[in-house]
PDB file of C-alpha atoms in Angstrom:
ATOM      1  CA  ASN A   1     215.192  21.411-259.924  1.00 56.00           C
ATOM      2  CA  ALA A   2     218.363  19.371-259.753  1.00 76.00           C
ATOM      3  CA  GLY A   3     218.013  15.619-260.005  1.00 92.00           C
ATOM      4  CA  VAL A   4     219.323  13.005-257.625  1.00 96.00           C
ATOM      5  CA  MET A   5     223.022  13.577-257.038  1.00 96.00           C
ATOM      6  CA  GLN A   6     225.508  10.838-256.299  1.00 97.00           C
ATOM      7  CA  ASN A   7     229.191  11.059-255.604  1.00 97.00           C
ATOM      8  CA  PRO A   8     231.691   9.952-256.344  1.00 97.00           C
ATOM      9  CA  ARG A   9     230.754   8.682-259.799  1.00 96.00           C
ATOM     10  CA  HIS A  10     233.676   6.264-259.782  1.00 97.00           C
ATOM     11  CA  LEU A  11     235.418   4.834-256.747  1.00 98.00           C
ATOM     12  CA  VAL A  12     238.367   2.485-256.631  1.00 98.00           C
ATOM     13  CA  ARG A  13     239.209   0.727-253.383  1.00 98.00           C
ATOM     14  CA  ARG A  14     241.654  -2.000-252.445  1.00 98.00           C
ATOM     15  CA  ARG A  15     240.411  -5.082-250.669  1.00 98.00           C
ATOM     16  CA  GLY A  16     239.906  -4.370-246.992  1.00 98.00           C
ATOM     17  CA  GLN A  17     239.337  -0.623-247.360  1.00 98.00           C
ATOM     18  CA  GLU A  18     236.111   1.237-246.671  1.00 98.00           C
ATOM     19  CA  ALA A  19     233.846   2.695-249.336  1.00 98.00           C
ATOM     20  CA  ARG A  20     231.488   5.601-248.672  1.00 98.00           C
ATOM     21  CA  LEU A  21     228.873   6.432-251.259  1.00 98.00           C
ATOM     22  CA  ARG A  22     226.826   9.606-251.018  1.00 98.00           C
ATOM     23  CA  CYS A  23     223.375  10.460-252.301  1.00 98.00           C
ATOM     24  CA  SER A  24     221.523  13.760-252.226  1.00 97.00           C
ATOM     25  CA  PRO A  25     217.839  13.295-253.056  1.00 96.00           C
ATOM     26  CA  MET A  26     215.811  15.619-255.222  1.00 95.00           C
ATOM     27  CA  LYS A  27     214.537  18.721-253.478  1.00 92.00           C
ATOM     28  CA  GLY A  28     211.382  17.943-251.560  1.00 89.00           C
ATOM     29  CA  HIS A  29     211.968  14.188-251.535  1.00 92.00           C
ATOM     30  CA  SER A  30     212.200  12.589-248.113  1.00 91.00           C
ATOM     31  CA  HIS A  31     212.405   8.946-249.229  1.00 94.00           C
ATOM     32  CA  VAL A  32     215.701   7.433-250.337  1.00 96.00           C
ATOM     33  CA  TYR A  33     216.394   3.988-251.761  1.00 97.00           C
ATOM     34  CA  TRP A  34     219.654   2.233-252.605  1.00 98.00           C
ATOM     35  CA  TYR A  35     219.955  -0.405-255.315  1.00 98.00           C
ATOM     36  CA  ARG A  36     222.915  -2.431-256.526  1.00 98.00           C
ATOM     37  CA  GLN A  37     223.562  -3.617-260.052  1.00 97.00           C
ATOM     38  CA  LEU A  38     225.850  -6.619-260.259  1.00 92.00           C
ATOM     39  CA  PRO A  39     226.920  -7.817-263.713  1.00 82.00           C
ATOM     40  CA  GLU A  40     225.097 -11.134-263.619  1.00 79.00           C
ATOM     41  CA  GLU A  41     222.312 -10.337-261.166  1.00 81.00           C
ATOM     42  CA  GLY A  42     220.628  -7.212-262.441  1.00 89.00           C
ATOM     43  CA  LEU A  43     219.298  -4.392-260.301  1.00 95.00           C
ATOM     44  CA  LYS A  44     218.411  -5.347-256.737  1.00 96.00           C
ATOM     45  CA  PHE A  45     216.896  -3.354-253.892  1.00 96.00           C
ATOM     46  CA  MET A  46     219.133  -2.880-250.869  1.00 97.00           C
ATOM     47  CA  VAL A  47     217.622  -0.428-248.398  1.00 97.00           C
ATOM     48  CA  TYR A  48     214.870   2.165-247.999  1.00 95.00           C
ATOM     49  CA  LEU A  49     215.311   5.128-245.669  1.00 95.00           C
ATOM     50  CA  GLN A  50     213.454   8.198-244.566  1.00 93.00           C
ATOM     51  CA  LYS A  51     215.055  11.012-242.621  1.00 88.00           C
ATOM     52  CA  GLU A  52     216.857   9.477-239.630  1.00 88.00           C
ATOM     53  CA  ASN A  53     215.082   6.143-240.063  1.00 94.00           C
ATOM     54  CA  ILE A  54     215.808   2.874-241.827  1.00 94.00           C
ATOM     55  CA  ILE A  55     212.456   1.590-243.018  1.00 93.00           C
ATOM     56  CA  ASP A  56     213.454  -1.578-244.857  1.00 93.00           C
ATOM     57  CA  GLU A  57     216.951  -3.038-245.109  1.00 94.00           C
ATOM     58  CA  SER A  58     215.900  -6.481-246.222  1.00 92.00           C
ATOM     59  CA  GLY A  59     218.052  -6.359-249.341  1.00 93.00           C
ATOM     60  CA  MET A  60     221.253  -5.323-247.658  1.00 95.00           C
ATOM     61  CA  PRO A  61     223.946  -7.864-246.730  1.00 94.00           C
ATOM     62  CA  LYS A  62     223.962  -8.386-242.967  1.00 91.00           C
ATOM     63  CA  GLU A  63     227.659  -7.757-242.561  1.00 95.00           C
ATOM     64  CA  ARG A  64     229.914  -4.891-243.648  1.00 97.00           C
ATOM     65  CA  PHE A  65     227.099  -2.817-245.184  1.00 98.00           C
ATOM     66  CA  SER A  66     225.290   0.046-243.476  1.00 97.00           C
ATOM     67  CA  ALA A  67     223.199   3.008-244.549  1.00 98.00           C
ATOM     68  CA  GLU A  68     222.046   6.233-243.011  1.00 96.00           C
ATOM     69  CA  PHE A  69     220.009   9.274-243.951  1.00 96.00           C
ATOM     70  CA  PRO A  70     220.698  11.937-241.304  1.00 93.00           C
ATOM     71  CA  LYS A  71     218.530  14.914-240.539  1.00 90.00           C
ATOM     72  CA  GLU A  72     221.015  17.126-242.341  1.00 90.00           C
ATOM     73  CA  GLY A  73     223.134  16.119-245.292  1.00 92.00           C
ATOM     74  CA  PRO A  74     223.150  13.324-247.828  1.00 96.00           C
ATOM     75  CA  SER A  75     222.332   9.673-247.414  1.00 97.00           C
ATOM     76  CA  ILE A  76     225.435   7.506-247.002  1.00 98.00           C
ATOM     77  CA  LEU A  77     225.927   3.885-248.006  1.00 98.00           C
ATOM     78  CA  ARG A  78     228.980   2.519-246.232  1.00 98.00           C
ATOM     79  CA  ILE A  79     230.778  -0.676-247.105  1.00 98.00           C
ATOM     80  CA  GLN A  80     233.470  -1.788-244.712  1.00 98.00           C
ATOM     81  CA  GLN A  81     236.348  -4.097-245.591  1.00 98.00           C
ATOM     82  CA  VAL A  82     235.411  -4.274-249.235  1.00 98.00           C
ATOM     83  CA  VAL A  83     235.906  -7.480-251.213  1.00 97.00           C
ATOM     84  CA  ARG A  84     236.074  -8.016-254.968  1.00 95.00           C
ATOM     85  CA  GLY A  85     232.456  -9.200-254.996  1.00 94.00           C
ATOM     86  CA  ASP A  86     231.368  -5.727-253.894  1.00 96.00           C
ATOM     87  CA  SER A  87     232.401  -4.324-257.285  1.00 96.00           C
ATOM     88  CA  ALA A  88     229.179  -3.076-258.824  1.00 96.00           C
ATOM     89  CA  ALA A  89     227.176  -0.003-259.735  1.00 97.00           C
ATOM     90  CA  TYR A  90     225.309   1.441-256.764  1.00 98.00           C
ATOM     91  CA  PHE A  91     222.265   3.547-257.546  1.00 98.00           C
ATOM     92  CA  CYS A  92     220.370   5.845-255.278  1.00 97.00           C
ATOM     93  CA  ALA A  93     216.764   6.823-255.933  1.00 97.00           C
ATOM     94  CA  SER A  94     214.429   9.254-254.237  1.00 96.00           C
ATOM     95  CA  SER A  95     210.697   9.908-254.140  1.00 93.00           C
ATOM     96  CA  PRO A  96     208.340  12.310-252.361  1.00 90.00           C
ATOM     97  CA  GLY A  97     206.388   9.351-250.986  1.00 80.00           C
ATOM     98  CA  SER A  98     205.233   6.001-252.268  1.00 69.00           C
ATOM     99  CA  GLN A  99     205.317   7.257-255.821  1.00 82.00           C
ATOM    100  CA  GLU A 100     207.620   7.432-258.800  1.00 92.00           C
ATOM    101  CA  GLN A 101     211.266   6.880-257.933  1.00 95.00           C
ATOM    102  CA  TYR A 102     213.935   8.994-259.627  1.00 95.00           C
ATOM    103  CA  PHE A 103     217.406   7.557-259.967  1.00 96.00           C
ATOM    104  CA  GLY A 104     220.804   9.159-259.689  1.00 96.00           C
ATOM    105  CA  PRO A 105     223.672   8.518-262.115  1.00 95.00           C
ATOM    106  CA  GLY A 106     225.151   5.810-259.919  1.00 96.00           C
ATOM    107  CA  THR A 107     228.531   5.185-258.301  1.00 97.00           C
ATOM    108  CA  ARG A 108     230.687   2.565-259.943  1.00 97.00           C
ATOM    109  CA  LEU A 109     232.749   0.819-257.291  1.00 97.00           C
ATOM    110  CA  THR A 110     235.778  -1.177-258.336  1.00 97.00           C
ATOM    111  CA  VAL A 111     237.613  -3.257-255.751  1.00 97.00           C
ATOM    112  CA  THR A 112     241.156  -4.211-256.697  1.00 97.00           C
TER     113      THR A 112
ATOM    114  CA  GLY B   1     208.216 -11.871-253.568  1.00 86.00           C
ATOM    115  CA  ILE B   2     206.853 -10.506-256.789  1.00 92.00           C
ATOM    116  CA  GLN B   3     208.374 -11.781-260.026  1.00 94.00           C
ATOM    117  CA  VAL B   4     208.996  -9.659-263.126  1.00 97.00           C
ATOM    118  CA  GLU B   5     209.682 -11.137-266.549  1.00 98.00           C
ATOM    119  CA  GLN B   6     210.640  -9.127-269.594  1.00 98.00           C
ATOM    120  CA  SER B   7     210.650 -10.172-273.210  1.00 97.00           C
ATOM    121  CA  PRO B   8     212.388 -10.362-275.534  1.00 98.00           C
ATOM    122  CA  PRO B   9     215.780 -10.435-273.779  1.00 97.00           C
ATOM    123  CA  ASP B  10     217.500  -9.063-276.882  1.00 97.00           C
ATOM    124  CA  LEU B  11     216.241  -7.109-279.856  1.00 97.00           C
ATOM    125  CA  ILE B  12     218.064  -5.811-282.912  1.00 97.00           C
ATOM    126  CA  LEU B  13     216.369  -3.242-285.145  1.00 96.00           C
ATOM    127  CA  GLN B  14     217.166  -1.144-288.141  1.00 97.00           C
ATOM    128  CA  GLU B  15     216.754   2.565-287.650  1.00 97.00           C
ATOM    129  CA  GLY B  16     213.168   3.584-288.326  1.00 97.00           C
ATOM    130  CA  ALA B  17     211.588   0.306-287.243  1.00 98.00           C
ATOM    131  CA  ASN B  18     208.955  -0.053-284.521  1.00 97.00           C
ATOM    132  CA  SER B  19     209.109  -2.409-281.543  1.00 97.00           C
ATOM    133  CA  THR B  20     207.119  -3.660-278.572  1.00 98.00           C
ATOM    134  CA  LEU B  21     208.674  -4.706-275.293  1.00 98.00           C
ATOM    135  CA  ARG B  22     206.691  -6.713-272.772  1.00 98.00           C
ATOM    136  CA  CYS B  23     206.735  -6.923-268.988  1.00 98.00           C
ATOM    137  CA  ASN B  24     204.787  -9.581-267.076  1.00 98.00           C
ATOM    138  CA  PHE B  25     204.458  -9.483-263.307  1.00 97.00           C
ATOM    139  CA  SER B  26     203.225 -12.121-260.909  1.00 95.00           C
ATOM    140  CA  ASP B  27     201.069 -10.142-258.470  1.00 92.00           C
ATOM    141  CA  SER B  28     199.127  -6.925-257.952  1.00 92.00           C
ATOM    142  CA  VAL B  29     201.233  -3.777-258.025  1.00 91.00           C
ATOM    143  CA  ASN B  30     201.076  -0.296-256.583  1.00 91.00           C
ATOM    144  CA  ASN B  31     203.489   1.148-259.093  1.00 93.00           C
ATOM    145  CA  LEU B  32     205.152   0.241-262.359  1.00 96.00           C
ATOM    146  CA  GLN B  33     207.979   2.125-264.003  1.00 97.00           C
ATOM    147  CA  TRP B  34     209.857   1.786-267.286  1.00 98.00           C
ATOM    148  CA  PHE B  35     213.496   2.853-267.494  1.00 97.00           C
ATOM    149  CA  HIS B  36     216.109   3.157-270.197  1.00 97.00           C
ATOM    150  CA  GLN B  37     219.684   2.439-269.167  1.00 95.00           C
ATOM    151  CA  ASN B  38     221.864   4.177-271.703  1.00 91.00           C
ATOM    152  CA  PRO B  39     225.329   2.985-272.767  1.00 87.00           C
ATOM    153  CA  TRP B  40     226.860   5.183-270.062  1.00 88.00           C
ATOM    154  CA  GLY B  41     224.921   3.289-267.406  1.00 91.00           C
ATOM    155  CA  GLN B  42     222.474   6.013-266.422  1.00 92.00           C
ATOM    156  CA  LEU B  43     218.889   5.044-265.620  1.00 94.00           C
ATOM    157  CA  ILE B  44     216.449   7.331-267.354  1.00 94.00           C
ATOM    158  CA  ASN B  45     212.814   7.432-266.225  1.00 95.00           C
ATOM    159  CA  LEU B  46     210.522   6.764-269.160  1.00 97.00           C
ATOM    160  CA  PHE B  47     207.106   6.138-267.646  1.00 97.00           C
ATOM    161  CA  TYR B  48     205.421   5.852-264.295  1.00 96.00           C
ATOM    162  CA  ILE B  49     202.398   3.781-265.281  1.00 97.00           C
ATOM    163  CA  PRO B  50     200.692   1.529-262.711  1.00 94.00           C
ATOM    164  CA  SER B  51     197.700   1.404-265.060  1.00 95.00           C
ATOM    165  CA  GLY B  52     196.409   2.901-268.300  1.00 97.00           C
ATOM    166  CA  THR B  53     198.227   4.347-271.288  1.00 98.00           C
ATOM    167  CA  LYS B  54     200.736   7.171-271.617  1.00 98.00           C
ATOM    168  CA  GLN B  55     202.641   8.643-274.526  1.00 97.00           C
ATOM    169  CA  ASN B  56     205.799  10.690-274.700  1.00 96.00           C
ATOM    170  CA  GLY B  57     206.997  11.472-278.191  1.00 97.00           C
ATOM    171  CA  ARG B  58     207.934   8.276-280.011  1.00 97.00           C
ATOM    172  CA  LEU B  59     207.444   6.207-276.891  1.00 98.00           C
ATOM    173  CA  SER B  60     204.217   5.007-275.370  1.00 98.00           C
ATOM    174  CA  ALA B  61     203.306   2.514-272.675  1.00 98.00           C
ATOM    175  CA  THR B  62     200.248   0.579-271.619  1.00 98.00           C
ATOM    176  CA  THR B  63     199.692  -1.286-268.365  1.00 98.00           C
ATOM    177  CA  VAL B  64     196.812  -3.713-267.941  1.00 97.00           C
ATOM    178  CA  ALA B  65     196.976  -4.235-264.212  1.00 94.00           C
ATOM    179  CA  THR B  66     194.157  -6.781-264.083  1.00 95.00           C
ATOM    180  CA  GLU B  67     196.065  -9.025-266.492  1.00 97.00           C
ATOM    181  CA  ARG B  68     199.452  -8.254-264.936  1.00 97.00           C
ATOM    182  CA  TYR B  69     201.391  -6.985-267.900  1.00 98.00           C
ATOM    183  CA  SER B  70     202.765  -3.804-269.378  1.00 98.00           C
ATOM    184  CA  LEU B  71     203.917  -2.958-272.890  1.00 98.00           C
ATOM    185  CA  LEU B  72     206.428  -0.365-274.046  1.00 98.00           C
ATOM    186  CA  TYR B  73     206.149   0.771-277.658  1.00 98.00           C
ATOM    187  CA  ILE B  74     209.014   2.422-279.492  1.00 98.00           C
ATOM    188  CA  SER B  75     208.188   3.881-282.884  1.00 97.00           C
ATOM    189  CA  SER B  76     210.564   5.079-285.601  1.00 97.00           C
ATOM    190  CA  SER B  77     213.535   3.864-283.571  1.00 97.00           C
ATOM    191  CA  GLN B  78     216.803   5.815-283.585  1.00 97.00           C
ATOM    192  CA  THR B  79     220.346   4.724-282.770  1.00 96.00           C
ATOM    193  CA  THR B  80     220.136   6.738-279.561  1.00 95.00           C
ATOM    194  CA  ASP B  81     217.358   4.402-278.400  1.00 96.00           C
ATOM    195  CA  SER B  82     219.961   1.652-277.961  1.00 95.00           C
ATOM    196  CA  GLY B  83     220.498   0.385-274.458  1.00 95.00           C
ATOM    197  CA  VAL B  84     218.701  -1.741-271.900  1.00 96.00           C
ATOM    198  CA  TYR B  85     215.041  -1.201-271.087  1.00 98.00           C
ATOM    199  CA  PHE B  86     213.923  -2.171-267.606  1.00 98.00           C
ATOM    200  CA  CYS B  87     210.503  -2.683-266.180  1.00 98.00           C
ATOM    201  CA  ALA B  88     210.255  -2.340-262.393  1.00 97.00           C
ATOM    202  CA  VAL B  89     207.286  -2.863-260.104  1.00 96.00           C
ATOM    203  CA  GLU B  90     206.352  -2.116-256.534  1.00 93.00           C
ATOM    204  CA  GLY B  91     204.256  -4.949-255.162  1.00 88.00           C
ATOM    205  CA  ARG B  92     201.391  -4.607-252.712  1.00 84.00           C
ATOM    206  CA  GLY B  93     202.136  -5.698-249.175  1.00 70.00           C
ATOM    207  CA  GLY B  94     203.932  -8.847-248.087  1.00 64.00           C
ATOM    208  CA  GLY B  95     207.186  -6.992-247.811  1.00 63.00           C
ATOM    209  CA  SER B  96     207.016  -5.677-251.350  1.00 62.00           C
ATOM    210  CA  ASN B  97     205.947  -2.126-250.519  1.00 72.00           C
ATOM    211  CA  TYR B  98     208.208   0.722-251.556  1.00 84.00           C
ATOM    212  CA  LYS B  99     210.934  -1.358-253.103  1.00 90.00           C
ATOM    213  CA  LEU B 100     211.122  -1.720-256.850  1.00 95.00           C
ATOM    214  CA  THR B 101     211.649  -5.212-258.225  1.00 95.00           C
ATOM    215  CA  PHE B 102     213.341  -5.081-261.612  1.00 97.00           C
ATOM    216  CA  GLY B 103     213.075  -7.401-264.556  1.00 97.00           C
ATOM    217  CA  LYS B 104     216.250  -8.552-266.264  1.00 96.00           C
ATOM    218  CA  GLY B 105     215.745  -6.063-269.057  1.00 97.00           C
ATOM    219  CA  THR B 106     215.575  -6.030-272.833  1.00 97.00           C
ATOM    220  CA  LEU B 107     218.810  -5.169-274.619  1.00 96.00           C
ATOM    221  CA  LEU B 108     217.890  -3.075-277.652  1.00 97.00           C
ATOM    222  CA  THR B 109     220.365  -2.413-280.437  1.00 97.00           C
ATOM    223  CA  VAL B 110     219.333  -0.016-283.188  1.00 97.00           C
ATOM    224  CA  ASN B 111     221.579  -0.129-286.231  1.00 97.00           C
ATOM    225  CA  PRO B 112     221.918   2.794-288.652  1.00 95.00           C
TER     226      PRO B 112
END
Protein backbone atom coordinates (compact mmCIF):
# COMPACT_ATOMS: atom_id res chain seq x y z
CA ASN A 1 0.00 0.00 0.00
CA ALA A 2 1.75 3.11 -1.23
CA GLY A 3 1.99 6.02 1.17
CA VAL A 4 0.91 9.58 0.61
CA MET A 5 2.45 10.87 -2.60
CA GLN A 6 3.40 14.47 -3.21
CA ASN A 7 4.87 16.09 -6.26
CA PRO A 8 6.94 17.82 -7.12
CA ARG A 9 9.35 17.29 -4.23
CA HIS A 10 11.11 20.56 -5.00
CA LEU A 11 9.66 23.54 -6.81
CA VAL A 12 11.35 26.80 -7.69
CA ARG A 13 9.24 29.75 -8.77
CA ARG A 14 10.00 33.39 -9.45
CA ARG A 15 8.01 36.06 -7.67
CA GLY A 16 4.65 36.52 -9.33
CA GLN A 17 4.41 33.02 -10.80
CA GLU A 18 1.93 30.33 -9.81
CA ALA A 19 2.78 27.23 -7.81
CA ARG A 20 0.74 24.03 -8.01
CA LEU A 21 1.37 21.33 -5.45
CA ARG A 22 -0.16 17.89 -5.82
CA CYS A 23 -1.08 15.27 -3.26
CA SER A 24 -2.37 11.75 -3.76
CA PRO A 25 -3.72 10.29 -0.52
CA MET A 26 -3.20 6.74 0.62
CA LYS A 27 -5.54 4.21 -0.93
CA GLY A 28 -8.84 4.19 0.90
CA HIS A 29 -8.31 7.59 2.51
CA SER A 30 -10.92 10.21 1.70
CA HIS A 31 -9.67 12.96 4.02
CA VAL A 32 -6.82 15.24 2.99
CA TYR A 33 -5.05 17.92 5.00
CA TRP A 34 -2.42 20.48 4.00
CA TYR A 35 0.14 21.88 6.42
CA ARG A 36 2.92 24.41 5.95
CA GLN A 37 6.26 24.45 7.70
CA LEU A 38 7.89 27.86 7.79
CA PRO A 39 11.42 28.12 9.21
CA GLU A 40 10.52 30.16 12.27
CA GLU A 41 6.88 29.16 12.74
CA GLY A 42 6.81 25.39 12.80
CA LEU A 43 4.13 23.21 11.27
CA LYS A 44 0.74 24.87 10.84
CA PHE A 45 -2.57 23.54 9.58
CA MET A 46 -3.85 25.14 6.39
CA VAL A 47 -6.88 23.30 5.03
CA TYR A 48 -8.90 20.10 5.41
CA LEU A 49 -10.76 18.62 2.45
CA GLN A 50 -12.89 15.64 1.62
CA LYS A 51 -13.77 14.64 -1.92
CA GLU A 52 -15.15 17.72 -3.69
CA ASN A 53 -15.58 19.61 -0.42
CA ILE A 54 -13.53 22.04 1.62
CA ILE A 55 -14.34 21.29 5.24
CA ASP A 56 -12.07 23.73 7.06
CA GLU A 57 -9.82 26.34 5.48
CA SER A 58 -9.29 28.39 8.59
CA GLY A 59 -5.51 28.12 8.37
CA MET A 60 -5.17 29.19 4.78
CA PRO A 61 -4.29 32.78 3.83
CA LYS A 62 -7.36 34.53 2.44
CA GLU A 63 -5.66 35.71 -0.72
CA ARG A 64 -3.67 33.89 -3.40
CA PHE A 65 -4.10 30.43 -1.85
CA SER A 66 -6.69 27.86 -2.87
CA ALA A 67 -7.15 24.12 -2.51
CA GLU A 68 -9.26 21.46 -4.13
CA PHE A 69 -9.80 17.73 -3.91
CA PRO A 70 -11.76 16.71 -7.02
CA LYS A 71 -13.78 13.56 -7.44
CA GLU A 72 -11.03 12.14 -9.61
CA GLY A 73 -7.35 12.86 -9.27
CA PRO A 74 -5.07 14.33 -6.64
CA SER A 75 -5.66 17.18 -4.25
CA ILE A 76 -4.14 20.45 -5.47
CA LEU A 77 -2.82 23.34 -3.40
CA ARG A 78 -2.50 26.39 -5.62
CA ILE A 79 -0.58 29.53 -4.78
CA GLN A 80 -0.99 32.43 -7.15
CA GLN A 81 1.48 35.27 -7.56
CA VAL A 82 3.98 33.76 -5.18
CA VAL A 83 6.09 35.97 -2.92
CA ARG A 84 9.32 35.19 -1.08
CA GLY A 85 7.39 34.64 2.16
CA ASP A 86 5.66 31.66 0.55
CA SER A 87 8.96 29.75 0.56
CA ALA A 88 8.36 26.80 2.86
CA ALA A 89 7.81 23.07 3.02
CA TYR A 90 4.22 22.10 2.25
CA PHE A 91 3.04 18.77 3.62
CA CYS A 92 -0.03 16.83 2.71
CA ALA A 93 -1.56 14.26 5.04
CA SER A 94 -4.41 11.82 4.63
CA SER A 95 -6.62 9.73 6.90
CA PRO A 96 -9.55 7.34 6.48
CA GLY A 97 -11.60 9.46 8.87
CA SER A 98 -10.99 11.33 12.08
CA GLN A 99 -8.08 9.09 12.92
CA GLU A 100 -4.34 8.89 12.50
CA GLN A 101 -2.98 11.19 9.82
CA TYR A 102 -0.21 9.97 7.52
CA PHE A 103 2.09 12.52 5.97
CA GLY A 104 3.67 12.71 2.56
CA PRO A 105 7.32 13.63 1.94
CA GLY A 106 6.49 17.28 1.38
CA THR A 107 7.08 19.79 -1.40
CA ARG A 108 9.79 22.33 -0.79
CA LEU A 109 8.86 25.58 -2.48
CA THR A 110 11.53 28.18 -3.09
CA VAL A 111 10.54 31.59 -4.42
CA THR A 112 13.36 33.56 -6.00
CA GLY B 1 -7.19 27.11 20.25
CA ILE B 2 -5.37 24.27 21.91
CA GLN B 3 -1.77 24.87 22.95
CA VAL B 4 1.02 22.28 22.73
CA GLU B 5 4.32 22.62 24.56
CA GLN B 6 7.25 20.29 24.13
CA SER B 7 10.31 19.92 26.30
CA PRO B 8 13.22 20.01 26.19
CA PRO B 9 13.67 22.11 23.04
CA ASP B 10 17.11 20.62 22.44
CA LEU B 11 18.75 17.42 23.59
CA ILE B 12 22.22 16.05 22.94
CA LEU B 13 22.97 12.41 23.74
CA GLN B 14 25.77 9.95 23.36
CA GLU B 15 24.91 6.84 21.42
CA GLY B 16 23.41 4.24 23.72
CA ALA B 17 21.82 6.69 26.15
CA ASN B 18 18.12 6.81 27.02
CA SER B 19 15.88 9.88 26.87
CA THR B 20 12.39 11.12 27.65
CA LEU B 21 10.61 13.79 25.66
CA ARG B 22 7.53 15.50 27.04
CA CYS B 23 4.44 17.00 25.45
CA ASN B 24 1.93 19.06 27.44
CA PHE B 25 -1.38 20.15 25.95
CA SER B 26 -3.90 22.66 27.20
CA ASP B 27 -7.24 20.94 26.58
CA SER B 28 -8.94 17.60 25.98
CA VAL B 29 -7.89 15.83 22.80
CA ASN B 30 -9.37 13.35 20.38
CA ASN B 31 -6.03 12.30 18.99
CA LEU B 32 -2.35 12.63 19.75
CA GLN B 33 0.48 11.68 17.43
CA TRP B 34 4.26 11.62 17.74
CA PHE B 35 6.41 12.20 14.65
CA HIS B 36 10.09 12.11 13.82
CA GLN B 37 11.28 14.59 11.21
CA ASN B 38 14.49 13.18 9.83
CA PRO B 39 17.38 15.27 8.48
CA TRP B 40 15.87 15.02 5.00
CA GLY B 41 12.70 16.70 6.23
CA GLN B 42 10.36 13.72 6.06
CA LEU B 43 7.74 13.30 8.79
CA ILE B 44 7.68 9.75 10.05
CA ASN B 45 4.71 8.51 12.09
CA LEU B 46 5.89 7.09 15.39
CA PHE B 47 2.77 6.69 17.49
CA TYR B 48 -0.93 7.38 17.36
CA ILE B 49 -1.68 7.49 21.08
CA PRO B 50 -4.63 9.54 22.38
CA SER B 51 -4.35 7.57 25.62
CA GLY B 52 -2.48 4.64 27.16
CA THR B 53 0.92 3.17 26.41
CA LYS B 54 2.43 1.75 23.23
CA GLN B 55 5.81 0.32 22.36
CA ASN B 56 7.60 -0.12 19.07
CA GLY B 57 11.11 -1.47 19.34
CA ARG B 58 13.33 0.97 21.22
CA LEU B 59 10.60 3.57 21.31
CA SER B 60 7.60 3.74 23.59
CA ALA B 61 5.01 6.37 24.40
CA THR B 62 2.55 7.06 27.16
CA THR B 63 -0.35 9.52 27.13
CA VAL B 64 -2.16 10.48 30.31
CA ALA B 65 -5.13 12.27 28.83
CA THR B 66 -6.66 13.26 32.16
CA GLU B 67 -3.47 15.11 33.09
CA ARG B 68 -2.90 16.44 29.57
CA TYR B 69 0.56 15.17 28.81
CA SER B 70 2.36 12.57 26.76
CA LEU B 71 5.86 11.14 27.03
CA LEU B 72 8.06 9.63 24.34
CA TYR B 73 10.83 7.31 25.53
CA ILE B 74 13.85 6.51 23.40
CA SER B 75 16.11 3.76 24.70
CA SER B 76 19.61 2.83 23.56
CA SER B 77 19.66 5.80 21.20
CA GLN B 78 21.39 5.55 17.82
CA THR B 79 22.76 8.24 15.52
CA THR B 80 19.87 7.58 13.16
CA ASP B 81 17.49 8.76 15.89
CA SER B 82 18.75 12.32 15.34
CA GLY B 83 16.23 14.82 14.09
CA VAL B 84 13.23 16.72 15.39
CA TYR B 85 10.48 15.00 17.35
CA PHE B 86 7.04 16.55 17.13
CA CYS B 87 3.97 16.02 19.21
CA ALA B 88 0.68 16.94 17.53
CA VAL B 89 -2.84 16.91 18.91
CA GLU B 90 -6.36 17.13 17.59
CA GLY B 91 -8.50 19.09 20.02
CA ARG B 92 -12.14 18.43 20.79
CA GLY B 93 -14.59 20.89 19.28
CA GLY B 94 -14.30 24.66 19.23
CA GLY B 95 -12.82 24.58 15.78
CA SER B 96 -10.06 22.18 16.76
CA ASN B 97 -11.56 19.05 15.22
CA TYR B 98 -9.60 17.26 12.52
CA LYS B 99 -6.68 19.62 12.39
CA LEU B 100 -3.45 18.70 14.12
CA THR B 101 -1.81 21.38 16.25
CA PHE B 102 1.93 20.81 16.47
CA GLY B 103 4.35 21.62 19.23
CA LYS B 104 7.60 23.34 18.35
CA GLY B 105 9.48 20.07 18.59
CA THR B 106 12.51 18.67 20.37
CA LEU B 107 15.75 18.70 18.39
CA LEU B 108 17.62 15.51 19.25
CA THR B 109 21.26 15.04 18.36
CA VAL B 110 22.82 11.64 19.01
CA ASN B 111 26.60 11.63 18.82
CA PRO B 112 28.62 8.49 18.06
